[in-house]
Amino acid sequence: MSEHRKFDFKKQHFAGEEGHLIPLLQRAQETDGYITRERIAEIHKQCGIPLAQIYGVATFYAQFRLHPIGKNLIRVCHGTACHVSGANDITKAIEDTLGVCNGETTPDRLFTIETVSCLGCCSLAPVIMINHSTHGNLTEKEVKKVLKQYQKADIGEVQ
Amino acid sequence: MKILVGLGTCGIAAGAERTYEALAKSQAAGTVPFELDKTGCIGMCYREPLVEIRSDDGSRVQYGNVSADKVDKLLSEHVVQGKVIEDWLVWADDGRGSERAYFSHQTRIVLRNCGKINPESLEDYLAADGYKALRQVLDQNDPDALIASIVDSGLRGRGGAGFLTGMKWRFTRLAEGDRKFIICNADEGDPGAFMDRSVLESDPHSVLEGMVIAAFAIGANDGYIYVRAEYPKAIERLNIAVAQAEAAGFLGDDVCGKGFSFHVKLKEGAGAFVCGEETALMASIEGKRGMPRMRPPFPATKGLWDCPTSINNVETFANVPWIVLNGAQAFAAIGTANSKGTKVFAMAGKIKRGGLVEVPMGISIRDIVFDVCGGIKKDKKFKTVQMGGPSGGFIPAELQDTVIDYESINKTGAIMGSGGLVVMDDTTCMVDVTRFFLEFTQRESCGKCTFCRVGTKRMLEVLTRICDGNGREGDIELLEQLAVLTKNTSLCGLGTTAPNPVLTAIKYFRSEFEAHITNRRCPAHQCKPLLTYTILDSCVGCLLCAKVCPTKAITGELKKVHVLDQSKCTHCGECHKVCRVDAIAVY
């Protein structure tokens, strides 16, 4: 993460529009990779939304993270189709390869593993998404190969 | 000659972008002249990447699994020599191709343009009679007649509940209020459902057109599309479509120069399944935690910011322009007595042809699974279909002649839902899948109603202990009791339908639950703690399994039959996976 740049949330095009808290948080997460304490304080000060409400919304939705993540975010799909096609084995293979559990970040901050409900590519099950690329029809062997590519070339986009 | 590459999310995941780039490179080189264009998803996810070649005389040929390395052959044989590559052929409009059956059973209304037009081109949509229905509606200038014709068509909400769309519009029109809203629910949260994503990615203008028509019908000047943030491609294409429609005057202050004003905004959902419920969805648009509230008042009278609001699903909107252009009678002629038109299903799981199919209401489950989608993968035994995601239920193979209409599906205990249809074979454990659904609903319960919050948790605990081999006498009855209580005492659709997988699984597969509890056996060999591994005499003594065993439960010498010490075995199954001669039996 680069050093903290202040936003002018009022100048964002959401300002003045009703119901802008979620887009504001989305914008903050896009910039910082997660919702930082500083951003929450900024939103509170600039928009006059109570802190409790901001935390309430930020913790309600699965999209928002209050902790930093690794450079490459691995989303392992656990939709119905992926579940019956062995998503648990895929998760385990990823955990074994990287040496961290689901929800954790590797010590070198290169990868974070996250399970998601459904990526909507059910006919390619089991599926994972690394940053913005989807990898489908995986086997345990295959997924290890995919991870190796990212480890070797470090090709993922910076989150 | 024009070459089209299907660039939906499924196609891209299968490598279609690389195919497109390879084609673009060849085109730039200029040795073989052809036009190149993108299109959306035609629905055959199982053969992605898909490439269509449209000749100058209009004939169409579709090739499947065209990875980037096949581009050269495609160009040299088909484009230069004019020879059809039979091995790759999926479908051709002259009737050839291995996958003809996939299309011949379908009736494509919602998917009419998907995979045919470039979703990023307004011209393509206009050429396919796009915005003609909107013009017609504005010319006639009779919202009541429009609503009457939607009611007559029998179109019911495709989001799952199946309420008559025209009636919803009528209530919203009649409701008092200076400001009214129309909302498109594109928060497709059911795991196993992806038809809304595909429609938005492949034909976003048809959804927009349906929305503007609905807005005109109820007198709304503002609309929202609430779309999942997990669908970046759909959001990208919707943004393009909205900008195009605004520039061309199909959205904005003066739609088609008729003085009607309608503005659309996109709201990205932030990942909460409960936001598919309409009151929770509106709370989310208002920037709050997405928690449902009591109905009535229904959104039609008191919705977004307390204004009358009509919320319809993506697929519902995509049907609207077709109904306007072809007439209510044409739509009502398709389907059964109470369920009209078609339904799009997202086929996934253990099925040969997984993808999107649009079939007329009234078709049987057997016809969808076997005739349209080619049957079960590896020709295993068809066990059940799961319809409606975590809110739906299982329909067993014995009931495969059940026809697709709202009432018949409800009778089985499942629901039509949004249209996810996950096919399962005899390697699927019903207790395990039920636990999977409860894990999902338990996590996604917003916590407002006690029985949904705690009831789903208790059911999950019971299911987990059954899968772990610790099931108790009376657990099945306990599950049934909890299910009924949760169903009856929850406020919104999430809680009232969350017990459906439990109830239908017990109703149709009770013996499987009993096998887990009484005999400590998992008949489908999925619940690992219940499995016993043994080494057969056919073991060649390669030592592979002994090497991978994490607890050193397997011992043996090279070229001699190995021995497994059951007291050390943790049932992880690694030995079974590595054995090359199938000498490890599981029961």
XYZ file of C-alpha atoms in Angstrom:
746
model
C 0.000 0.000 0.000
C 1.310 3.432 -0.831
C 1.318 6.137 1.803
C -2.018 7.392 2.961
C -3.541 9.894 0.571
C -6.497 11.827 1.835
C -9.693 11.614 -0.128
C -12.194 14.331 -0.505
C -15.243 12.148 -0.136
C -17.586 15.081 -0.589
C -16.130 15.684 -4.011
C -16.658 12.070 -5.039
C -19.535 11.846 -7.428
C -21.539 9.877 -4.850
C -21.632 12.825 -2.493
C -24.977 14.481 -2.113
C -26.672 11.385 -3.437
C -28.735 9.268 -1.101
C -27.344 5.941 0.026
C -23.740 6.610 -0.851
C -22.061 4.823 2.069
C -21.584 1.482 0.290
C -20.040 3.020 -2.849
C -17.761 5.112 -0.610
C -16.526 2.016 1.180
C -16.091 0.221 -2.140
C -13.977 3.112 -3.407
C -11.904 3.089 -0.218
C -11.272 -0.637 -0.493
C -10.367 -0.361 -4.157
C -7.679 2.185 -3.298
C -6.217 0.660 -0.157
C -6.941 -3.027 -0.635
C -8.996 -3.029 2.559
C -10.958 -0.588 4.707
C -8.448 1.214 6.885
C -9.255 2.919 10.196
C -8.153 6.203 8.669
C -10.663 5.926 5.833
C -13.483 5.180 8.223
C -12.563 8.256 10.250
C -12.408 10.343 7.072
C -15.824 9.198 5.903
C -17.221 9.912 9.344
C -15.756 13.410 9.476
C -16.480 14.455 5.926
C -19.916 12.963 5.469
C -21.253 13.084 8.994
C -22.205 9.392 9.028
C -22.000 7.928 12.560
C -19.013 5.631 13.121
C -21.286 2.859 14.364
C -23.224 2.938 11.116
C -20.056 2.793 9.023
C -18.715 -0.173 11.016
C -22.140 -1.786 10.903
C -22.225 -1.665 7.126
C -18.546 -2.550 6.684
C -18.923 -5.691 8.787
C -22.285 -6.754 7.347
C -21.191 -7.260 3.753
C -18.809 -10.029 2.754
C -17.031 -7.794 0.263
C -15.506 -5.503 2.856
C -12.264 -6.404 4.606
C -10.886 -4.704 7.655
C -7.476 -6.353 7.307
C -4.857 -6.096 4.581
C -4.517 -8.909 2.072
C -1.656 -10.363 0.078
C -0.632 -9.271 -3.370
C -2.620 -12.034 -5.025
C -6.119 -12.746 -3.814
C -7.181 -16.335 -4.425
C -10.935 -16.804 -4.360
C -11.894 -20.438 -4.161
C -15.437 -21.003 -5.344
C -17.598 -23.096 -3.053
C -20.807 -22.942 -5.037
C -22.998 -26.023 -5.320
C -21.484 -27.209 -8.558
C -17.955 -26.663 -7.288
C -18.797 -28.399 -4.019
C -19.989 -31.564 -5.739
C -16.984 -31.400 -8.056
C -14.443 -31.378 -5.239
C -13.958 -27.763 -4.118
C -12.881 -28.973 -0.677
C -9.988 -30.920 -2.180
C -8.972 -27.870 -4.204
C -8.985 -25.694 -1.089
C -6.889 -28.252 0.721
C -4.398 -28.440 -2.143
C -4.013 -24.655 -2.080
C -3.625 -24.613 1.688
C -1.018 -27.380 1.504
C 0.923 -25.633 -1.236
C 0.984 -22.226 0.429
C 1.178 -23.435 4.013
C -1.618 -21.187 5.276
C -5.287 -21.804 5.961
C -8.345 -20.381 4.312
C -8.762 -16.703 5.224
C -5.057 -16.237 5.912
C -2.226 -14.482 4.120
C 1.159 -16.033 3.436
C 4.075 -14.571 5.472
C 5.648 -13.184 2.269
C 2.336 -11.350 1.664
C 2.097 -12.853 -1.805
C -1.195 -14.741 -1.415
C -4.425 -14.547 0.534
C -6.885 -17.447 0.377
C -10.579 -16.693 0.563
C -13.571 -18.914 -0.093
C -16.532 -17.420 -1.916
C -20.081 -18.626 -2.414
C -20.274 -18.672 -6.191
C -18.312 -17.118 -9.013
C -20.986 -17.961 -11.570
C -18.843 -20.206 -13.797
C -20.562 -23.369 -12.607
C -20.048 -25.382 -15.754
C -16.281 -25.042 -15.364
C -16.392 -26.356 -11.784
C -14.280 -26.494 -9.714
C -13.205 -22.904 -10.230
C -10.852 -20.452 -8.560
C -10.249 -16.813 -9.334
C -6.845 -15.252 -8.783
C -7.171 -11.471 -8.863
C -9.231 -11.039 -12.029
C -8.415 -14.262 -13.854
C -10.621 -17.305 -13.569
C -9.194 -20.820 -13.697
C -11.661 -23.634 -14.282
C -11.917 -27.431 -14.550
C -9.232 -27.745 -11.896
C -7.713 -30.815 -10.341
C -5.431 -30.808 -7.329
C -2.438 -31.159 -9.645
C -3.680 -28.433 -11.926
C -4.214 -25.909 -9.147
C -0.686 -26.450 -7.860
C 0.585 -25.712 -11.356
C -1.434 -22.504 -11.502
C -0.077 -21.345 -8.149
C 3.453 -22.091 -9.270
C 3.008 -19.739 -12.220
C 2.084 -16.921 -9.885
C 4.884 -17.757 -7.465
C 7.463 -17.934 -10.216
C 6.631 -14.985 -12.355
C 4.869 -12.978 -9.677
C 2.530 -11.910 -12.426
C -0.536 -10.912 -10.455
C -1.712 -7.344 -10.559
C -1.079 -5.386 -7.389
C -4.238 -5.147 -5.367
C -16.652 -13.470 -43.683
C -17.043 -12.662 -40.033
C -15.544 -14.502 -37.060
C -17.186 -14.114 -33.655
C -15.606 -15.145 -30.380
C -17.818 -15.759 -27.348
C -16.457 -13.558 -24.589
C -18.635 -14.206 -21.564
C -17.082 -14.947 -18.192
C -17.193 -18.694 -18.871
C -15.547 -18.260 -22.249
C -12.849 -16.005 -20.849
C -12.166 -18.493 -18.057
C -11.707 -21.162 -20.703
C -9.226 -18.998 -22.635
C -11.433 -17.183 -25.176
C -9.538 -13.941 -24.761
C -6.332 -15.618 -25.913
C -8.207 -17.032 -28.894
C -9.524 -13.563 -29.692
C -6.030 -12.060 -29.445
C -4.595 -14.739 -31.727
C -7.311 -14.008 -34.276
C -6.725 -10.272 -33.982
C -3.018 -10.820 -34.615
C -3.715 -12.865 -37.743
C -6.154 -10.235 -38.889
C -3.561 -7.484 -38.408
C -1.039 -9.534 -40.381
C -3.516 -9.297 -43.230
C -2.740 -12.570 -44.996
C -6.280 -13.843 -44.582
C -8.994 -11.206 -44.787
C -11.909 -11.517 -42.319
C -13.957 -9.439 -39.946
C -13.541 -10.077 -36.233
C -16.095 -9.377 -33.534
C -16.986 -10.250 -29.954
C -20.197 -11.793 -28.833
C -21.704 -12.965 -25.571
C -22.462 -16.407 -24.294
C -24.466 -18.786 -26.442
C -24.929 -21.039 -23.444
C -22.665 -23.969 -24.236
C -20.229 -23.401 -21.432
C -19.012 -26.987 -21.742
C -17.488 -26.340 -25.189
C -15.851 -22.980 -24.515
C -13.993 -21.245 -26.086
C -16.581 -21.035 -28.855
C -15.965 -19.451 -32.223
C -18.609 -18.802 -34.835
C -17.901 -18.221 -38.472
C -20.554 -16.332 -40.380
C -20.157 -16.500 -44.141
C -21.113 -13.672 -46.444
C -24.214 -15.614 -47.505
C -25.361 -15.603 -43.864
C -24.717 -19.255 -43.038
C -23.358 -19.921 -39.559
C -20.917 -22.525 -38.319
C -19.921 -22.889 -34.697
C -16.727 -24.516 -33.459
C -16.062 -25.605 -29.894
C -12.940 -25.782 -27.718
C -11.080 -23.439 -30.040
C -8.038 -22.618 -27.968
C -5.535 -20.065 -29.245
C -3.261 -22.736 -30.744
C -6.077 -23.904 -33.024
C -6.514 -20.521 -34.672
C -4.035 -21.153 -37.502
C -5.732 -24.365 -38.543
C -9.141 -22.700 -38.311
C -8.041 -19.908 -40.624
C -6.187 -22.047 -43.137
C -8.841 -24.745 -43.440
C -12.149 -22.983 -42.970
C -11.472 -19.430 -44.039
C -8.953 -20.002 -46.839
C -9.961 -23.419 -48.192
C -13.615 -23.141 -47.252
C -13.519 -26.574 -45.627
C -15.589 -27.229 -42.502
C -13.485 -28.877 -39.780
C -15.841 -31.691 -38.825
C -13.995 -32.719 -35.646
C -14.469 -29.364 -33.981
C -17.932 -28.690 -35.328
C -20.496 -28.033 -32.640
C -23.371 -26.799 -34.633
C -24.133 -25.392 -38.064
C -27.340 -23.827 -39.250
C -27.656 -26.388 -42.035
C -28.328 -29.050 -39.421
C -24.895 -30.574 -39.000
C -22.954 -30.796 -35.793
C -22.770 -33.004 -32.759
C -24.640 -30.669 -30.453
C -27.696 -30.027 -32.560
C -29.974 -31.472 -29.851
C -28.804 -28.859 -27.380
C -30.550 -26.169 -29.399
C -33.417 -28.020 -31.036
C -35.267 -28.448 -27.715
C -34.877 -24.847 -26.704
C -37.188 -21.877 -27.221
C -35.057 -18.796 -26.970
C -36.874 -15.633 -25.889
C -34.729 -14.287 -23.070
C -31.573 -15.571 -24.727
C -32.723 -14.459 -28.195
C -29.651 -12.312 -28.803
C -27.145 -14.041 -26.549
C -24.190 -15.267 -28.513
C -25.523 -13.622 -31.679
C -24.827 -9.946 -31.193
C -21.923 -7.971 -29.836
C -23.112 -6.937 -26.361
C -21.005 -3.799 -26.536
C -22.629 -2.595 -29.745
C -25.884 -0.651 -29.754
C -26.042 -1.003 -33.547
C -26.108 -4.785 -33.228
C -28.962 -4.577 -30.728
C -30.887 -2.132 -32.930
C -30.426 -4.426 -35.919
C -32.033 -7.203 -33.854
C -35.207 -5.106 -33.416
C -33.776 -3.489 -30.309
C -35.694 -0.620 -28.697
C -38.487 -1.181 -31.222
C -40.765 -2.318 -28.396
C -39.953 0.805 -26.395
C -40.764 3.057 -29.351
C -44.013 1.213 -29.909
C -44.997 1.583 -26.234
C -44.193 5.296 -26.217
C -46.082 5.832 -29.483
C -49.181 4.146 -28.106
C -48.826 6.132 -24.889
C -51.243 3.924 -22.948
C -49.616 2.552 -19.780
C -52.812 0.828 -18.635
C -53.138 -1.107 -21.880
C -49.458 -2.026 -21.630
C -49.904 -3.372 -18.100
C -53.035 -5.246 -19.174
C -51.111 -6.955 -21.948
C -48.297 -7.972 -19.564
C -50.947 -9.394 -17.225
C -52.559 -11.230 -20.158
C -49.230 -12.681 -21.216
C -49.090 -14.495 -17.868
C -45.458 -13.468 -17.262
C -44.486 -14.317 -13.702
C -41.474 -13.034 -11.809
C -38.413 -15.047 -12.774
C -36.525 -14.306 -9.574
C -38.132 -17.257 -7.867
C -41.382 -16.325 -6.176
C -43.368 -16.257 -9.399
C -45.668 -13.304 -8.737
C -47.494 -11.983 -11.802
C -45.291 -9.214 -13.192
C -48.190 -7.220 -14.647
C -49.985 -7.195 -11.301
C -46.889 -5.919 -9.550
C -46.679 -3.106 -12.082
C -50.383 -2.336 -11.689
C -50.113 -2.070 -7.896
C -47.120 0.220 -8.220
C -48.861 2.353 -10.839
C -51.967 2.706 -8.663
C -49.976 3.481 -5.502
C -49.928 7.125 -4.499
C -46.625 8.944 -4.571
C -44.872 11.715 -6.476
C -41.729 9.691 -6.941
C -41.650 6.073 -8.018
C -38.800 3.679 -8.631
C -38.079 0.667 -10.729
C -35.356 -1.705 -9.581
C -33.691 -4.484 -11.507
C -32.635 -7.252 -9.154
C -29.372 -8.583 -10.544
C -28.049 -9.785 -7.201
C -27.863 -13.360 -8.345
C -26.718 -14.927 -5.120
C -27.789 -18.561 -5.447
C -24.727 -20.736 -5.765
C -25.244 -22.679 -8.965
C -27.163 -19.976 -10.819
C -25.580 -17.822 -13.489
C -28.292 -16.997 -16.031
C -28.637 -13.362 -14.986
C -24.902 -12.860 -15.310
C -24.985 -14.352 -18.764
C -27.914 -12.223 -19.946
C -26.306 -9.050 -18.599
C -22.997 -9.931 -20.224
C -24.476 -11.002 -23.528
C -27.473 -8.743 -24.077
C -27.539 -5.859 -21.567
C -29.702 -3.625 -23.751
C -32.651 -6.029 -23.637
C -32.717 -5.706 -19.845
C -32.450 -1.918 -20.066
C -35.245 -1.791 -22.629
C -37.456 -3.921 -20.390
C -36.708 -1.566 -17.524
C -37.614 1.579 -19.460
C -40.873 -0.032 -20.586
C -41.671 -0.987 -16.987
C -40.790 2.513 -15.805
C -43.154 3.988 -18.363
C -45.887 1.573 -17.293
C -45.737 2.470 -13.614
C -44.718 6.107 -14.034
C -41.230 5.877 -12.558
C -38.527 8.331 -13.540
C -35.654 6.690 -11.692
C -34.310 3.197 -11.705
C -31.563 1.185 -10.124
C -29.811 -1.929 -11.259
C -28.548 -3.772 -8.202
C -25.832 -6.037 -9.512
C -23.367 -8.315 -7.745
C -19.857 -6.925 -7.452
C -18.624 -10.468 -8.169
C -19.733 -9.979 -11.785
C -17.164 -7.477 -13.092
C -17.818 -8.265 -16.751
C -21.572 -7.745 -16.375
C -20.980 -4.408 -14.632
C -18.570 -3.308 -17.344
C -21.020 -4.137 -20.137
C -23.979 -2.612 -18.314
C -22.060 0.623 -17.903
C -21.284 0.641 -21.618
C -24.926 -0.088 -22.468
C -26.262 2.653 -20.168
C -23.880 5.204 -21.693
C -24.882 4.147 -25.218
C -28.591 4.264 -24.436
C -28.230 7.695 -22.868
C -26.324 9.015 -25.867
C -28.914 7.598 -28.266
C -31.859 8.976 -26.311
C -33.273 5.688 -25.020
C -32.531 6.822 -21.477
C -32.479 10.311 -20.044
C -34.691 13.362 -19.833
C -36.572 12.893 -23.060
C -36.741 9.231 -24.010
C -37.140 8.859 -27.799
C -38.250 12.494 -27.936
C -41.575 11.642 -26.301
C -41.117 13.711 -23.166
C -40.793 10.753 -20.807
C -37.849 10.959 -18.447
C -36.028 7.945 -17.043
C -32.597 7.693 -15.429
C -30.796 4.511 -14.451
C -28.038 4.062 -11.906
C -25.948 1.003 -11.200
C -25.498 -0.101 -7.612
C -22.884 -2.725 -6.916
C -23.922 -5.221 -4.299
C -21.349 -5.822 -1.620
C -21.805 -9.543 -1.138
C -24.798 -10.495 0.968
C -27.117 -13.283 -0.144
C -30.019 -11.850 1.841
C -29.978 -8.777 -0.425
C -31.719 -10.849 -3.079
C -34.791 -10.393 -0.853
C -36.526 -7.225 -2.000
C -36.775 -5.281 1.241
C -33.163 -6.119 2.139
C -32.095 -5.095 -1.349
C -33.742 -1.710 -0.921
C -32.101 -1.229 2.484
C -28.781 -1.926 0.784
C -29.443 0.660 -1.953
C -30.246 3.140 0.813
C -26.732 2.497 2.144
C -27.766 0.473 5.170
C -27.120 -3.045 6.380
C -29.144 -5.276 4.096
C -31.733 -6.539 6.521
C -35.274 -7.377 5.475
C -38.297 -5.807 7.067
C -41.873 -6.911 7.613
C -44.244 -6.929 4.638
C -46.836 -5.401 4.224
C -46.395 -2.633 3.370
C -45.180 -4.130 0.115
C -42.615 -2.272 -1.980
C -45.374 -1.492 -4.492
C -46.805 0.963 -1.962
C -43.823 1.701 0.257
C -40.479 0.767 -1.184
C -37.218 2.554 -1.798
C -37.081 5.668 0.431
C -40.733 4.911 1.176
C -41.740 5.531 -2.437
C -43.740 3.028 -4.521
C -41.249 0.655 -6.103
C -41.409 -2.276 -8.461
C -38.570 -4.777 -8.205
C -38.164 -7.250 -11.029
C -35.540 -9.771 -11.946
C -33.146 -9.565 -14.923
C -34.823 -12.402 -16.768
C -38.276 -10.889 -16.231
C -37.158 -7.622 -17.832
C -35.501 -9.415 -20.748
C -38.872 -11.048 -21.545
C -40.731 -7.728 -21.709
C -39.592 -6.330 -25.092
C -40.353 -9.691 -26.729
C -43.878 -9.724 -25.282
C -44.523 -6.159 -26.463
C -43.330 -6.922 -29.992
C -44.920 -10.343 -30.391
C -48.058 -9.837 -28.357
C -49.301 -11.270 -25.094
C -51.019 -14.155 -26.869
C -47.818 -15.391 -28.491
C -46.188 -15.547 -25.051
C -49.210 -17.128 -23.381
C -49.279 -19.798 -26.086
C -46.017 -21.195 -24.688
C -46.059 -23.158 -21.442
C -48.691 -24.617 -19.141
C -52.007 -23.357 -17.780
C -50.494 -21.293 -14.974
C -46.881 -20.927 -16.027
C -46.400 -19.175 -19.325
C -43.424 -18.613 -21.528
C -39.983 -20.057 -21.043
C -37.505 -20.451 -18.227
C -33.756 -20.190 -18.429
C -31.875 -22.799 -16.441
C -28.254 -22.796 -15.466
C -27.255 -26.445 -15.795
C -24.329 -27.504 -13.686
C -22.982 -30.396 -11.665
C -22.602 -33.920 -13.010
C -24.094 -33.189 -16.399
C -22.581 -33.703 -19.839
C -23.637 -30.410 -21.351
C -23.436 -27.801 -18.642
C -24.474 -24.302 -19.532
C -27.517 -22.182 -20.130
C -30.674 -23.568 -21.630
C -33.970 -21.852 -22.227
C -36.862 -24.270 -22.373
C -40.615 -23.821 -22.604
C -42.492 -24.248 -19.329
C -44.090 -27.668 -19.188
C -41.014 -29.614 -20.282
C -40.092 -32.448 -17.905
C -36.930 -32.629 -15.853
C -36.052 -35.853 -17.674
C -36.162 -34.047 -21.030
C -33.894 -31.261 -19.784
C -31.363 -33.595 -18.219
C -31.231 -36.257 -20.908
C -32.483 -34.786 -24.198
C -31.171 -31.263 -23.950
C -28.128 -31.788 -21.796
C -27.061 -35.245 -22.876
C -27.401 -37.038 -19.540
C -25.048 -37.670 -16.676
C -21.283 -37.289 -16.899
C -19.466 -40.587 -17.460
C -22.942 -42.174 -17.778
C -23.204 -42.629 -14.045
C -26.527 -43.099 -12.297
C -28.802 -40.062 -12.163
C -29.640 -39.468 -8.524
C -31.310 -36.096 -8.105
C -31.490 -32.521 -9.281
C -31.269 -29.634 -6.892
C -33.466 -26.744 -7.932
C -33.571 -23.256 -6.511
C -30.240 -23.234 -4.696
C -30.133 -22.989 -0.902
C -33.801 -21.968 -0.894
C -34.826 -24.874 -3.059
C -34.880 -28.572 -2.686
C -33.977 -31.905 -4.190
C -36.112 -33.624 -6.782
C -35.115 -37.292 -6.932
C -34.673 -39.335 -10.109
C -37.988 -41.128 -9.423
C -39.771 -37.821 -9.942
C -37.921 -36.900 -13.114
C -41.173 -36.743 -15.041
C -42.202 -33.707 -13.001
C -42.887 -30.891 -15.423
C -41.387 -27.455 -15.084
C -44.054 -25.103 -13.846
C -44.293 -23.185 -10.599
C -47.016 -25.334 -9.026
C -45.639 -28.761 -9.991
C -42.190 -27.878 -8.676
C -43.633 -26.548 -5.412
C -45.522 -29.803 -4.932
C -42.244 -31.721 -4.738
C -41.005 -29.459 -1.936
C -38.470 -27.686 -4.128
C -39.027 -24.273 -5.692
C -38.535 -22.947 -9.188
C -36.132 -20.411 -7.737
C -34.066 -18.328 -10.046
C -33.181 -21.285 -12.240
C -30.078 -22.994 -10.975
C -30.325 -26.693 -11.699
C -27.523 -28.753 -10.250
C -27.482 -32.371 -11.326
C -26.115 -35.002 -8.960
C -25.105 -38.614 -9.509
C -24.683 -41.504 -7.103
C -21.327 -40.214 -5.908
C -23.060 -37.288 -4.219
C -23.898 -37.724 -0.538
C -27.214 -36.126 0.289
C -26.329 -35.472 3.917
C -23.125 -33.762 2.870
C -24.839 -31.576 0.238
C -27.578 -30.650 2.701
C -24.917 -29.644 5.188
C -23.286 -27.601 2.449
C -26.516 -25.636 1.885
C -27.068 -25.083 5.580
C -23.497 -23.866 5.951
C -24.370 -21.310 3.321
C -27.710 -20.131 4.718
C -26.389 -20.131 8.267
C -23.521 -17.877 7.204
C -25.784 -15.631 5.174
C -28.595 -15.263 7.699
C -28.702 -11.582 8.592
C -29.452 -12.421 12.202
C -32.672 -10.525 12.596
C -35.027 -13.441 13.294
C -34.071 -15.804 16.093
C -35.228 -18.989 14.391
C -33.342 -18.233 11.220
C -30.213 -17.200 13.103
C -30.204 -19.995 15.671
C -32.314 -22.611 13.873
C -29.998 -22.785 10.869
C -27.032 -23.042 13.219
C -28.571 -25.941 15.165
C -29.515 -27.754 11.959
C -25.974 -27.278 10.673
C -24.553 -28.720 13.883
C -26.762 -31.790 13.646
C -25.879 -32.326 9.978
C -22.180 -31.885 10.712
C -22.206 -34.487 13.434
C -24.057 -36.921 11.183
C -21.390 -36.441 8.485
C -18.646 -36.845 11.071
C -20.018 -40.187 12.155
C -21.429 -38.941 15.448
C -25.104 -38.928 14.477
C -27.548 -39.830 17.237
C -30.838 -41.662 17.344
C -33.563 -39.045 16.884
C -31.414 -36.631 14.881
C -33.637 -36.959 11.815
C -36.727 -36.052 13.827
C -34.856 -33.176 15.465
C -33.912 -31.841 12.035
C -37.512 -32.054 10.873
C -38.728 -30.212 13.934
C -36.133 -27.442 13.617
C -36.863 -27.138 9.899
C -40.585 -26.633 10.395
C -40.042 -24.121 13.210
C -37.547 -22.092 11.190
C -39.848 -22.143 8.172
C -42.833 -20.888 10.140
C -41.223 -18.194 12.220
C -38.833 -16.362 9.920
C -39.634 -13.029 8.373
C -38.123 -13.190 4.930
C -37.561 -15.654 2.155
C -34.118 -16.662 3.393
C -35.370 -18.124 6.656
C -38.634 -19.517 5.342
C -36.887 -21.422 2.565
C -33.566 -22.339 4.213
C -35.053 -25.582 5.601
C -36.169 -26.752 2.117
C -32.961 -28.685 1.374
C -33.224 -30.422 4.758
C -36.882 -31.307 4.369
C -36.598 -32.577 0.795
C -33.394 -34.505 1.481
C -35.057 -36.317 4.397
C -38.272 -36.823 2.436
C -36.585 -38.512 -0.521
C -33.339 -39.863 0.914
C -34.192 -40.795 4.490
C -32.381 -44.128 4.190
C -29.140 -42.314 3.483
C -29.468 -40.355 6.726
C -30.236 -43.606 8.548
C -27.192 -45.306 7.055
C -25.004 -42.502 8.425
C -26.569 -42.576 11.879
C -27.314 -46.254 12.471
C -24.746 -48.087 10.369
C -22.046 -45.389 10.408
C -21.762 -45.681 6.654
C -21.813 -43.111 3.867
C -23.332 -44.902 0.852
C -21.915 -42.339 -1.588
C -18.414 -42.609 -0.088
C -18.137 -38.874 0.508
C -18.093 -38.446 4.289
C -14.492 -39.324 5.024
C -14.783 -40.077 8.743
C -17.243 -42.854 7.854
C -15.070 -44.560 5.287
C -12.905 -47.606 5.775
C -9.921 -48.156 3.514
C -8.431 -51.587 2.920
C -5.612 -52.799 0.750
C -6.566 -55.533 -1.699
C -4.439 -58.448 -2.821
C -4.017 -56.768 -6.173
C -1.511 -54.404 -4.507
C 1.720 -54.420 -6.504
C 3.799 -53.117 -3.619
C 4.941 -49.825 -5.100
C 5.218 -48.040 -1.722
C 3.451 -44.923 -3.080
C 0.619 -45.096 -0.554
C 2.996 -45.745 2.318
C 4.896 -42.603 1.341
C 1.867 -40.302 1.273
C 0.205 -41.648 4.410
C 0.495 -38.793 6.927
C 0.148 -41.094 9.958
C 2.379 -43.926 8.687
C -0.555 -46.305 8.937
C 0.593 -48.168 5.833
C 3.648 -50.381 5.981
C 5.136 -52.831 3.513
C 8.058 -53.850 1.403
C 8.695 -53.228 -2.255
C 6.743 -55.621 -4.505
C 4.849 -57.120 -1.565
C 1.239 -56.472 -0.598
C 1.134 -53.596 1.897
C -0.690 -53.560 5.215
C -2.934 -50.810 6.585
C -3.213 -50.402 10.340
C -6.837 -49.299 10.894
C -6.105 -47.922 14.356
C -3.745 -45.323 12.881
C -5.873 -44.470 9.810
C -7.380 -40.951 9.827
C -9.505 -41.599 6.709
C -7.829 -38.810 4.744
C -8.039 -40.798 1.497
C -4.587 -39.814 0.215
C -3.602 -43.470 -0.346
C -6.706 -44.062 -2.442
C -5.874 -41.038 -4.572
C -2.285 -42.067 -5.353
C -2.859 -45.772 -5.954
C -2.250 -46.502 -9.613
C -3.706 -50.007 -9.665
C -6.924 -49.365 -7.724
C -5.814 -51.723 -4.991
C -7.291 -49.649 -2.176
C -10.942 -50.377 -1.567
C -13.272 -47.892 0.076
C -16.505 -48.871 1.740
